[in-house]
Every structure is written in structure tokens, then in C-alpha cells.
Amino acid sequence: MSISVSSRSASSYAFSSSSPNVLGAQKVVVVTQGTIANRDFNDLIVPTLRALENMDVVVVALTGRADADIGAVPSNAYVADFIPLDHLLPHTDVMVSNGGYGGAQQALNHGVPLVLAGESEDKIEVTARTAKTGAAINLATGKPSVDALRNAVEQVLHDPAFLQHARRLQSKYRMLDVFAEVDATVEELSRDAL
């Protein structure tokens, strides 16, 4: 089933009544290929849907494109072109991602562990560094197999260390006030320019 949503809160997204319940689900897995490396959904989204179709999870696949065609969607999955991650991640247990910097940072900011599979742009660095924190599994490929994805998601869901590491990083993010830091830097640069 494919849906397009543009609402402002996770509880008000127009999920159809025949779709799985994201907000009430025991386990939610989000999969995304980001906004740039999303030309071929057979790289990550389609194999993730196949890997998780028989698991007791609800899968939310974010395509980043309104014209996405990913074929048949399993009964435990939604496909949407866009849902703001800040609204979806508080309900998410694992995020499967191609390792884009923005998505990985948002997941960690919400304390969500990751399964990463990406090799383009900055993704080799992001996937390696995120896995080194203990908050992610790096599949070290841009085109993981169905079995590798299933095994990695199961490992992250069942090994509490991934969640603990993700939550540790979340607490560090919470200690930072990015806007105050930017403001102080601009203020300092303005004084120096005078």
C-alpha cells in the first residue's frame, strides 16, 4: 500500500484503516534511502521490505520521492514519500538507512539504533563511525542481501547494547545547545569584525 502524507504530527498522518498501526505497534522499523541516493529502491528499501515481511514488526519505508514505484508492499508495511523523521523516530525501534549524515544524526538524536548500508557520498565514513559507537551495525555495502538485513535488524532488536549506545549518544546530543553555540560564534565573529 502506498500513501503520501504531509501532516505535521505523527498521530495525524493519514494511514489507511487497512494498514498496520504504526503508533500502536510493538516494534517499528523505519527504512530510508535518504533524499539523494534514492534512484533505485532495489538497493535498500525493497530488500528491507522483503527481509521484514514475515517479522512481527511494522515497517515504514520513506522513499523521498513522490514518484516512487517499489512494487508490492507487504501487509506489515507502509510506503510514504515523506514523513518528518522528528515525528516518526520517537515511535521507532530501529532505523535501516543508507547512512546519510542527516538521517543518521536524527536517529541518534532520538536514541534510535541503526542498521546501515551505504557506499556513496559521505556514507562510508558515516556508516563506519556510527557502527564504531556501538549504536549501529554497518553492513559495509550499498546493496545488502535480504538475509543480511533480516539478521542485522533482528540483532539490533534483540541485543539491548545497541539501544543503550544509541541512548548514550542521545544524552550527549541533549547536552548540546546548537543554536546557542551558533549565536555565540556569530556574536564573536561580529565583535572581531568591528
PDB file of N, CA, C and O in Angstrom, residues 76-148:
ATOM      1  N   ASN A  76       2.607  -5.772   6.444  1.00  0.00           N
ATOM      2  CA  ASN A  76       3.081  -5.133   7.672  1.00  0.00           C
ATOM      3  C   ASN A  76       3.845  -3.835   7.393  1.00  0.00           C
ATOM      4  O   ASN A  76       4.593  -3.361   8.241  1.00  0.00           O
ATOM      5  N   ALA A  77       3.634  -3.247   6.211  1.00  0.00           N
ATOM      6  CA  ALA A  77       4.434  -2.080   5.824  1.00  0.00           C
ATOM      7  C   ALA A  77       3.590  -0.935   5.271  1.00  0.00           C
ATOM      8  O   ALA A  77       2.519  -1.153   4.705  1.00  0.00           O
ATOM      9  N   TYR A  78       4.123   0.253   5.452  1.00  0.00           N
ATOM     10  CA  TYR A  78       3.646   1.478   4.811  1.00  0.00           C
ATOM     11  C   TYR A  78       4.749   1.960   3.892  1.00  0.00           C
ATOM     12  O   TYR A  78       5.925   1.790   4.209  1.00  0.00           O
ATOM     13  N   VAL A  79       4.371   2.637   2.826  1.00  0.00           N
ATOM     14  CA  VAL A  79       5.341   3.342   1.999  1.00  0.00           C
ATOM     15  C   VAL A  79       4.849   4.771   1.873  1.00  0.00           C
ATOM     16  O   VAL A  79       3.681   5.006   1.562  1.00  0.00           O
ATOM     17  N   ALA A  80       5.721   5.713   2.158  1.00  0.00           N
ATOM     18  CA  ALA A  80       5.375   7.128   2.053  1.00  0.00           C
ATOM     19  C   ALA A  80       6.539   7.857   1.401  1.00  0.00           C
ATOM     20  O   ALA A  80       7.690   7.457   1.540  1.00  0.00           O
ATOM     21  N   ASP A  81       6.220   8.915   0.674  1.00  0.00           N
ATOM     22  CA  ASP A  81       7.303   9.695   0.089  1.00  0.00           C
ATOM     23  C   ASP A  81       8.015  10.506   1.163  1.00  0.00           C
ATOM     24  O   ASP A  81       9.219  10.664   1.131  1.00  0.00           O
ATOM     25  N   PHE A  82       7.271  10.985   2.171  1.00  0.00           N
ATOM     26  CA  PHE A  82       7.888  11.818   3.194  1.00  0.00           C
ATOM     27  C   PHE A  82       7.066  11.792   4.475  1.00  0.00           C
ATOM     28  O   PHE A  82       5.850  11.928   4.440  1.00  0.00           O
ATOM     29  N   ILE A  83       7.724  11.596   5.567  1.00  0.00           N
ATOM     30  CA  ILE A  83       7.208  11.849   6.909  1.00  0.00           C
ATOM     31  C   ILE A  83       8.396  12.445   7.660  1.00  0.00           C
ATOM     32  O   ILE A  83       9.485  11.864   7.644  1.00  0.00           O
ATOM     33  N   PRO A  84       8.239  13.580   8.295  1.00  0.00           N
ATOM     34  CA  PRO A  84       9.386  14.157   9.019  1.00  0.00           C
ATOM     35  C   PRO A  84       9.920  13.159  10.052  1.00  0.00           C
ATOM     36  O   PRO A  84       9.162  12.635  10.868  1.00  0.00           O
ATOM     37  N   LEU A  85      11.220  12.913  10.016  1.00  0.00           N
ATOM     38  CA  LEU A  85      11.810  11.953  10.942  1.00  0.00           C
ATOM     39  C   LEU A  85      11.625  12.379  12.395  1.00  0.00           C
ATOM     40  O   LEU A  85      11.484  11.532  13.272  1.00  0.00           O
ATOM     41  N   ASP A  86      11.596  13.675  12.661  1.00  0.00           N
ATOM     42  CA  ASP A  86      11.378  14.128  14.034  1.00  0.00           C
ATOM     43  C   ASP A  86      10.023  13.684  14.571  1.00  0.00           C
ATOM     44  O   ASP A  86       9.847  13.556  15.783  1.00  0.00           O
ATOM     45  N   HIS A  87       9.066  13.452  13.688  1.00  0.00           N
ATOM     46  CA  HIS A  87       7.749  12.978  14.116  1.00  0.00           C
ATOM     47  C   HIS A  87       7.674  11.456  14.175  1.00  0.00           C
ATOM     48  O   HIS A  87       6.920  10.900  14.969  1.00  0.00           O
ATOM     49  N   LEU A  88       8.461  10.790  13.347  1.00  0.00           N
ATOM     50  CA  LEU A  88       8.393   9.331  13.246  1.00  0.00           C
ATOM     51  C   LEU A  88       9.356   8.621  14.196  1.00  0.00           C
ATOM     52  O   LEU A  88       9.023   7.589  14.773  1.00  0.00           O
ATOM     53  N   LEU A  89      10.543   9.170  14.393  1.00  0.00           N
ATOM     54  CA  LEU A  89      11.567   8.479  15.180  1.00  0.00           C
ATOM     55  C   LEU A  89      11.200   8.244  16.647  1.00  0.00           C
ATOM     56  O   LEU A  89      11.623   7.232  17.217  1.00  0.00           O
ATOM     57  N   PRO A  90      10.400   9.095  17.293  1.00  0.00           N
ATOM     58  CA  PRO A  90      10.019   8.773  18.675  1.00  0.00           C
ATOM     59  C   PRO A  90       9.226   7.466  18.799  1.00  0.00           C
ATOM     60  O   PRO A  90       9.114   6.923  19.890  1.00  0.00           O
ATOM     61  N   HIS A  91       8.707   6.960  17.691  1.00  0.00           N
ATOM     62  CA  HIS A  91       7.922   5.717  17.679  1.00  0.00           C
ATOM     63  C   HIS A  91       8.718   4.554  17.073  1.00  0.00           C
ATOM     64  O   HIS A  91       8.157   3.491  16.838  1.00  0.00           O
ATOM     65  N   THR A  92      10.004   4.765  16.817  1.00  0.00           N
ATOM     66  CA  THR A  92      10.821   3.832  16.042  1.00  0.00           C
ATOM     67  C   THR A  92      11.779   3.050  16.935  1.00  0.00           C
ATOM     68  O   THR A  92      12.406   3.614  17.817  1.00  0.00           O
ATOM     69  N   ASP A  93      11.906   1.742  16.656  1.00  0.00           N
ATOM     70  CA  ASP A  93      12.826   0.884  17.399  1.00  0.00           C
ATOM     71  C   ASP A  93      14.159   0.699  16.680  1.00  0.00           C
ATOM     72  O   ASP A  93      15.190   0.552  17.329  1.00  0.00           O
ATOM     73  N   VAL A  94      14.140   0.669  15.360  1.00  0.00           N
ATOM     74  CA  VAL A  94      15.351   0.528  14.543  1.00  0.00           C
ATOM     75  C   VAL A  94      15.152   1.317  13.271  1.00  0.00           C
ATOM     76  O   VAL A  94      14.066   1.292  12.677  1.00  0.00           O
ATOM     77  N   MET A  95      16.204   2.003  12.819  1.00  0.00           N
ATOM     78  CA  MET A  95      16.149   2.656  11.510  1.00  0.00           C
ATOM     79  C   MET A  95      17.170   1.978  10.605  1.00  0.00           C
ATOM     80  O   MET A  95      18.337   1.837  10.969  1.00  0.00           O
ATOM     81  N   VAL A  96      16.703   1.550   9.429  1.00  0.00           N
ATOM     82  CA  VAL A  96      17.567   0.999   8.389  1.00  0.00           C
ATOM     83  C   VAL A  96      17.798   2.133   7.409  1.00  0.00           C
ATOM     84  O   VAL A  96      16.851   2.715   6.887  1.00  0.00           O
ATOM     85  N   SER A  97      19.060   2.452   7.175  1.00  0.00           N
ATOM     86  CA  SER A  97      19.380   3.650   6.392  1.00  0.00           C
ATOM     87  C   SER A  97      20.576   3.394   5.494  1.00  0.00           C
ATOM     88  O   SER A  97      21.406   2.535   5.771  1.00  0.00           O
ATOM     89  N   ASN A  98      20.666   4.211   4.450  1.00  0.00           N
ATOM     90  CA  ASN A  98      21.832   4.150   3.584  1.00  0.00           C
ATOM     91  C   ASN A  98      23.006   4.930   4.173  1.00  0.00           C
ATOM     92  O   ASN A  98      24.033   5.066   3.542  1.00  0.00           O
ATOM     93  N   GLY A  99      22.860   5.409   5.389  1.00  0.00           N
ATOM     94  CA  GLY A  99      23.981   6.037   6.078  1.00  0.00           C
ATOM     95  C   GLY A  99      24.199   7.491   5.752  1.00  0.00           C
ATOM     96  O   GLY A  99      25.289   8.012   5.996  1.00  0.00           O
ATOM     97  N   GLY A 100      23.179   8.176   5.247  1.00  0.00           N
ATOM     98  CA  GLY A 100      23.305   9.608   5.034  1.00  0.00           C
ATOM     99  C   GLY A 100      23.518  10.315   6.363  1.00  0.00           C
ATOM    100  O   GLY A 100      22.979   9.916   7.398  1.00  0.00           O
ATOM    101  N   TYR A 101      24.299  11.360   6.351  1.00  0.00           N
ATOM    102  CA  TYR A 101      24.670  12.062   7.579  1.00  0.00           C
ATOM    103  C   TYR A 101      23.444  12.576   8.337  1.00  0.00           C
ATOM    104  O   TYR A 101      23.319  12.367   9.533  1.00  0.00           O
ATOM    105  N   GLY A 102      22.545  13.239   7.645  1.00  0.00           N
ATOM    106  CA  GLY A 102      21.382  13.834   8.303  1.00  0.00           C
ATOM    107  C   GLY A 102      20.492  12.801   8.963  1.00  0.00           C
ATOM    108  O   GLY A 102      20.097  12.946  10.125  1.00  0.00           O
ATOM    109  N   GLY A 103      20.165  11.735   8.255  1.00  0.00           N
ATOM    110  CA  GLY A 103      19.303  10.703   8.808  1.00  0.00           C
ATOM    111  C   GLY A 103      19.943   9.990   9.984  1.00  0.00           C
ATOM    112  O   GLY A 103      19.285   9.725  11.001  1.00  0.00           O
ATOM    113  N   ALA A 104      21.233   9.687   9.874  1.00  0.00           N
ATOM    114  CA  ALA A 104      21.935   9.014  10.980  1.00  0.00           C
ATOM    115  C   ALA A 104      21.968   9.918  12.212  1.00  0.00           C
ATOM    116  O   ALA A 104      21.720   9.462  13.332  1.00  0.00           O
ATOM    117  N   GLN A 105      22.227  11.203  12.004  1.00  0.00           N
ATOM    118  CA  GLN A 105      22.253  12.133  13.139  1.00  0.00           C
ATOM    119  C   GLN A 105      20.881  12.257  13.788  1.00  0.00           C
ATOM    120  O   GLN A 105      20.766  12.305  15.017  1.00  0.00           O
ATOM    121  N   GLN A 106      19.840  12.307  12.973  1.00  0.00           N
ATOM    122  CA  GLN A 106      18.489  12.404  13.537  1.00  0.00           C
ATOM    123  C   GLN A 106      18.140  11.153  14.340  1.00  0.00           C
ATOM    124  O   GLN A 106      17.558  11.252  15.423  1.00  0.00           O
ATOM    125  N   ALA A 107      18.481   9.978  13.829  1.00  0.00           N
ATOM    126  CA  ALA A 107      18.194   8.746  14.555  1.00  0.00           C
ATOM    127  C   ALA A 107      18.913   8.750  15.904  1.00  0.00           C
ATOM    128  O   ALA A 107      18.308   8.467  16.949  1.00  0.00           O
ATOM    129  N   LEU A 108      20.184   9.090  15.912  1.00  0.00           N
ATOM    130  CA  LEU A 108      20.937   9.102  17.156  1.00  0.00           C
ATOM    131  C   LEU A 108      20.408  10.175  18.115  1.00  0.00           C
ATOM    132  O   LEU A 108      20.367   9.962  19.328  1.00  0.00           O
ATOM    133  N   ASN A 109      20.000  11.302  17.583  1.00  0.00           N
ATOM    134  CA  ASN A 109      19.421  12.359  18.410  1.00  0.00           C
ATOM    135  C   ASN A 109      18.157  11.870  19.120  1.00  0.00           C
ATOM    136  O   ASN A 109      17.814  12.345  20.200  1.00  0.00           O
ATOM    137  N   HIS A 110      17.473  10.904  18.515  1.00  0.00           N
ATOM    138  CA  HIS A 110      16.265  10.325  19.113  1.00  0.00           C
ATOM    139  C   HIS A 110      16.555   9.022  19.859  1.00  0.00           C
ATOM    140  O   HIS A 110      15.627   8.362  20.334  1.00  0.00           O
ATOM    141  N   GLY A 111      17.821   8.622  19.933  1.00  0.00           N
ATOM    142  CA  GLY A 111      18.174   7.401  20.647  1.00  0.00           C
ATOM    143  C   GLY A 111      17.765   6.137  19.926  1.00  0.00           C
ATOM    144  O   GLY A 111      17.519   5.108  20.557  1.00  0.00           O
ATOM    145  N   VAL A 112      17.710   6.193  18.598  1.00  0.00           N
ATOM    146  CA  VAL A 112      17.283   5.038  17.791  1.00  0.00           C
ATOM    147  C   VAL A 112      18.514   4.363  17.184  1.00  0.00           C
ATOM    148  O   VAL A 112      19.274   4.994  16.448  1.00  0.00           O
ATOM    149  N   PRO A 113      18.713   3.075  17.460  1.00  0.00           N
ATOM    150  CA  PRO A 113      19.829   2.354  16.847  1.00  0.00           C
ATOM    151  C   PRO A 113      19.584   2.124  15.356  1.00  0.00           C
ATOM    152  O   PRO A 113      18.438   2.156  14.896  1.00  0.00           O
ATOM    153  N   LEU A 114      20.673   1.876  14.637  1.00  0.00           N
ATOM    154  CA  LEU A 114      20.602   1.802  13.180  1.00  0.00           C
ATOM    155  C   LEU A 114      21.193   0.525  12.610  1.00  0.00           C
ATOM    156  O   LEU A 114      22.103  -0.064  13.186  1.00  0.00           O
ATOM    157  N   VAL A 115      20.694   0.170  11.421  1.00  0.00           N
ATOM    158  CA  VAL A 115      21.331  -0.788  10.525  1.00  0.00           C
ATOM    159  C   VAL A 115      21.674   0.038   9.291  1.00  0.00           C
ATOM    160  O   VAL A 115      20.794   0.655   8.682  1.00  0.00           O
ATOM    161  N   LEU A 116      22.962   0.074   8.935  1.00  0.00           N
ATOM    162  CA  LEU A 116      23.435   0.979   7.887  1.00  0.00           C
ATOM    163  C   LEU A 116      23.989   0.218   6.691  1.00  0.00           C
ATOM    164  O   LEU A 116      24.724  -0.757   6.847  1.00  0.00           O
ATOM    165  N   ALA A 117      23.642   0.712   5.505  1.00  0.00           N
ATOM    166  CA  ALA A 117      24.114   0.098   4.261  1.00  0.00           C
ATOM    167  C   ALA A 117      24.236   1.181   3.199  1.00  0.00           C
ATOM    168  O   ALA A 117      23.257   1.531   2.555  1.00  0.00           O
ATOM    169  N   GLY A 118      25.428   1.745   3.055  1.00  0.00           N
ATOM    170  CA  GLY A 118      25.620   2.791   2.059  1.00  0.00           C
ATOM    171  C   GLY A 118      27.075   2.939   1.679  1.00  0.00           C
ATOM    172  O   GLY A 118      27.955   2.728   2.506  1.00  0.00           O
ATOM    173  N   GLU A 119      27.307   3.314   0.423  1.00  0.00           N
ATOM    174  CA  GLU A 119      28.682   3.462  -0.069  1.00  0.00           C
ATOM    175  C   GLU A 119      28.902   4.718  -0.900  1.00  0.00           C
ATOM    176  O   GLU A 119      30.005   4.940  -1.359  1.00  0.00           O
ATOM    177  N   SER A 120      27.869   5.522  -1.113  1.00  0.00           N
ATOM    178  CA  SER A 120      28.049   6.710  -1.938  1.00  0.00           C
ATOM    179  C   SER A 120      28.164   7.950  -1.061  1.00  0.00           C
ATOM    180  O   SER A 120      27.941   7.893   0.145  1.00  0.00           O
ATOM    181  N   GLU A 121      28.517   9.066  -1.675  1.00  0.00           N
ATOM    182  CA  GLU A 121      28.693  10.338  -0.985  1.00  0.00           C
ATOM    183  C   GLU A 121      29.529  10.149   0.295  1.00  0.00           C
ATOM    184  O   GLU A 121      30.574   9.551   0.235  1.00  0.00           O
ATOM    185  N   ASP A 122      29.026  10.620   1.428  1.00  0.00           N
ATOM    186  CA  ASP A 122      29.747  10.540   2.704  1.00  0.00           C
ATOM    187  C   ASP A 122      29.452   9.268   3.487  1.00  0.00           C
ATOM    188  O   ASP A 122      29.890   9.106   4.619  1.00  0.00           O
ATOM    189  N   LYS A 123      28.748   8.358   2.889  1.00  0.00           N
ATOM    190  CA  LYS A 123      28.167   7.239   3.620  1.00  0.00           C
ATOM    191  C   LYS A 123      29.178   6.221   4.154  1.00  0.00           C
ATOM    192  O   LYS A 123      28.942   5.610   5.196  1.00  0.00           O
ATOM    193  N   ILE A 124      30.294   6.031   3.498  1.00  0.00           N
ATOM    194  CA  ILE A 124      31.292   5.093   4.003  1.00  0.00           C
ATOM    195  C   ILE A 124      31.797   5.561   5.363  1.00  0.00           C
ATOM    196  O   ILE A 124      31.921   4.769   6.309  1.00  0.00           O
ATOM    197  N   GLU A 125      32.072   6.848   5.484  1.00  0.00           N
ATOM    198  CA  GLU A 125      32.530   7.407   6.764  1.00  0.00           C
ATOM    199  C   GLU A 125      31.441   7.361   7.820  1.00  0.00           C
ATOM    200  O   GLU A 125      31.683   6.976   8.965  1.00  0.00           O
ATOM    201  N   VAL A 126      30.233   7.777   7.454  1.00  0.00           N
ATOM    202  CA  VAL A 126      29.132   7.822   8.419  1.00  0.00           C
ATOM    203  C   VAL A 126      28.819   6.426   8.938  1.00  0.00           C
ATOM    204  O   VAL A 126      28.669   6.227  10.153  1.00  0.00           O
ATOM    205  N   THR A 127      28.727   5.452   8.046  1.00  0.00           N
ATOM    206  CA  THR A 127      28.384   4.091   8.484  1.00  0.00           C
ATOM    207  C   THR A 127      29.477   3.503   9.383  1.00  0.00           C
ATOM    208  O   THR A 127      29.173   2.895  10.412  1.00  0.00           O
ATOM    209  N   ALA A 128      30.730   3.706   9.029  1.00  0.00           N
ATOM    210  CA  ALA A 128      31.836   3.166   9.833  1.00  0.00           C
ATOM    211  C   ALA A 128      31.889   3.831  11.203  1.00  0.00           C
ATOM    212  O   ALA A 128      32.014   3.148  12.231  1.00  0.00           O
ATOM    213  N   ARG A 129      31.786   5.146  11.235  1.00  0.00           N
ATOM    214  CA  ARG A 129      31.890   5.859  12.514  1.00  0.00           C
ATOM    215  C   ARG A 129      30.692   5.580  13.418  1.00  0.00           C
ATOM    216  O   ARG A 129      30.845   5.451  14.633  1.00  0.00           O
ATOM    217  N   THR A 130      29.518   5.488  12.834  1.00  0.00           N
ATOM    218  CA  THR A 130      28.327   5.219  13.647  1.00  0.00           C
ATOM    219  C   THR A 130      28.385   3.812  14.228  1.00  0.00           C
ATOM    220  O   THR A 130      28.062   3.603  15.403  1.00  0.00           O
ATOM    221  N   ALA A 131      28.822   2.854  13.440  1.00  0.00           N
ATOM    222  CA  ALA A 131      28.948   1.479  13.952  1.00  0.00           C
ATOM    223  C   ALA A 131      29.984   1.419  15.073  1.00  0.00           C
ATOM    224  O   ALA A 131      29.806   0.688  16.052  1.00  0.00           O
ATOM    225  N   LYS A 132      31.046   2.194  14.960  1.00  0.00           N
ATOM    226  CA  LYS A 132      32.095   2.192  15.994  1.00  0.00           C
ATOM    227  C   LYS A 132      31.556   2.650  17.347  1.00  0.00           C
ATOM    228  O   LYS A 132      32.073   2.239  18.389  1.00  0.00           O
ATOM    229  N   THR A 133      30.494   3.447  17.363  1.00  0.00           N
ATOM    230  CA  THR A 133      29.902   3.894  18.628  1.00  0.00           C
ATOM    231  C   THR A 133      29.160   2.776  19.350  1.00  0.00           C
ATOM    232  O   THR A 133      28.826   2.909  20.520  1.00  0.00           O
ATOM    233  N   GLY A 134      28.847   1.693  18.640  1.00  0.00           N
ATOM    234  CA  GLY A 134      28.060   0.606  19.210  1.00  0.00           C
ATOM    235  C   GLY A 134      26.566   0.774  19.019  1.00  0.00           C
ATOM    236  O   GLY A 134      25.779  -0.073  19.417  1.00  0.00           O
ATOM    237  N   ALA A 135      26.153   1.882  18.401  1.00  0.00           N
ATOM    238  CA  ALA A 135      24.728   2.173  18.204  1.00  0.00           C
ATOM    239  C   ALA A 135      24.216   1.692  16.855  1.00  0.00           C
ATOM    240  O   ALA A 135      23.051   1.934  16.527  1.00  0.00           O
ATOM    241  N   ALA A 136      25.054   1.003  16.082  1.00  0.00           N
ATOM    242  CA  ALA A 136      24.646   0.606  14.730  1.00  0.00           C
ATOM    243  C   ALA A 136      25.418  -0.618  14.268  1.00  0.00           C
ATOM    244  O   ALA A 136      26.506  -0.915  14.767  1.00  0.00           O
ATOM    245  N   ILE A 137      24.829  -1.272  13.272  1.00  0.00           N
ATOM    246  CA  ILE A 137      25.517  -2.320  12.517  1.00  0.00           C
ATOM    247  C   ILE A 137      25.771  -1.749  11.133  1.00  0.00           C
ATOM    248  O   ILE A 137      24.857  -1.216  10.494  1.00  0.00           O
ATOM    249  N   ASN A 138      27.021  -1.843  10.680  1.00  0.00           N
ATOM    250  CA  ASN A 138      27.395  -1.408   9.342  1.00  0.00           C
ATOM    251  C   ASN A 138      27.486  -2.642   8.456  1.00  0.00           C
ATOM    252  O   ASN A 138      28.355  -3.485   8.657  1.00  0.00           O
ATOM    253  N   LEU A 139      26.593  -2.749   7.488  1.00  0.00           N
ATOM    254  CA  LEU A 139      26.615  -3.888   6.567  1.00  0.00           C
ATOM    255  C   LEU A 139      27.694  -3.749   5.502  1.00  0.00           C
ATOM    256  O   LEU A 139      27.933  -4.681   4.738  1.00  0.00           O
ATOM    257  N   ALA A 140      28.343  -2.581   5.436  1.00  0.00           N
ATOM    258  CA  ALA A 140      29.508  -2.350   4.570  1.00  0.00           C
ATOM    259  C   ALA A 140      29.249  -2.648   3.100  1.00  0.00           C
ATOM    260  O   ALA A 140      30.117  -3.137   2.394  1.00  0.00           O
ATOM    261  N   THR A 141      28.037  -2.355   2.667  1.00  0.00           N
ATOM    262  CA  THR A 141      27.692  -2.483   1.252  1.00  0.00           C
ATOM    263  C   THR A 141      26.531  -1.543   0.969  1.00  0.00           C
ATOM    264  O   THR A 141      25.763  -1.212   1.868  1.00  0.00           O
ATOM    265  N   GLY A 142      26.402  -1.126  -0.267  1.00  0.00           N
ATOM    266  CA  GLY A 142      25.267  -0.308  -0.660  1.00  0.00           C
ATOM    267  C   GLY A 142      24.071  -1.122  -1.113  1.00  0.00           C
ATOM    268  O   GLY A 142      22.983  -0.590  -1.309  1.00  0.00           O
ATOM    269  N   LYS A 143      24.291  -2.438  -1.279  1.00  0.00           N
ATOM    270  CA  LYS A 143      23.220  -3.328  -1.744  1.00  0.00           C
ATOM    271  C   LYS A 143      23.209  -4.601  -0.904  1.00  0.00           C
ATOM    272  O   LYS A 143      23.628  -5.668  -1.365  1.00  0.00           O
ATOM    273  N   PRO A 144      22.728  -4.503   0.329  1.00  0.00           N
ATOM    274  CA  PRO A 144      22.736  -5.683   1.204  1.00  0.00           C
ATOM    275  C   PRO A 144      21.715  -6.724   0.787  1.00  0.00           C
ATOM    276  O   PRO A 144      20.704  -6.418   0.160  1.00  0.00           O
ATOM    277  N   SER A 145      21.981  -7.958   1.176  1.00  0.00           N
ATOM    278  CA  SER A 145      21.053  -9.051   0.872  1.00  0.00           C
ATOM    279  C   SER A 145      19.884  -9.027   1.846  1.00  0.00           C
ATOM    280  O   SER A 145      19.960  -8.449   2.930  1.00  0.00           O
ATOM    281  N   VAL A 146      18.818  -9.697   1.457  1.00  0.00           N
ATOM    282  CA  VAL A 146      17.641  -9.840   2.315  1.00  0.00           C
ATOM    283  C   VAL A 146      18.043 -10.502   3.627  1.00  0.00           C
ATOM    284  O   VAL A 146      17.653 -10.049   4.717  1.00  0.00           O
ATOM    285  N   ASP A 147      18.846 -11.565   3.558  1.00  0.00           N
ATOM    286  CA  ASP A 147      19.266 -12.270   4.772  1.00  0.00           C
ATOM    287  C   ASP A 147      20.114 -11.381   5.680  1.00  0.00           C
ATOM    288  O   ASP A 147      19.937 -11.395   6.899  1.00  0.00           O
ATOM    289  N   ALA A 148      21.039 -10.634   5.102  1.00  0.00           N
ATOM    290  CA  ALA A 148      21.884  -9.745   5.915  1.00  0.00           C
ATOM    291  C   ALA A 148      21.040  -8.693   6.621  1.00  0.00           C
ATOM    292  O   ALA A 148      21.266  -8.394   7.802  1.00  0.00           O
TER     293      ALA A 148
END
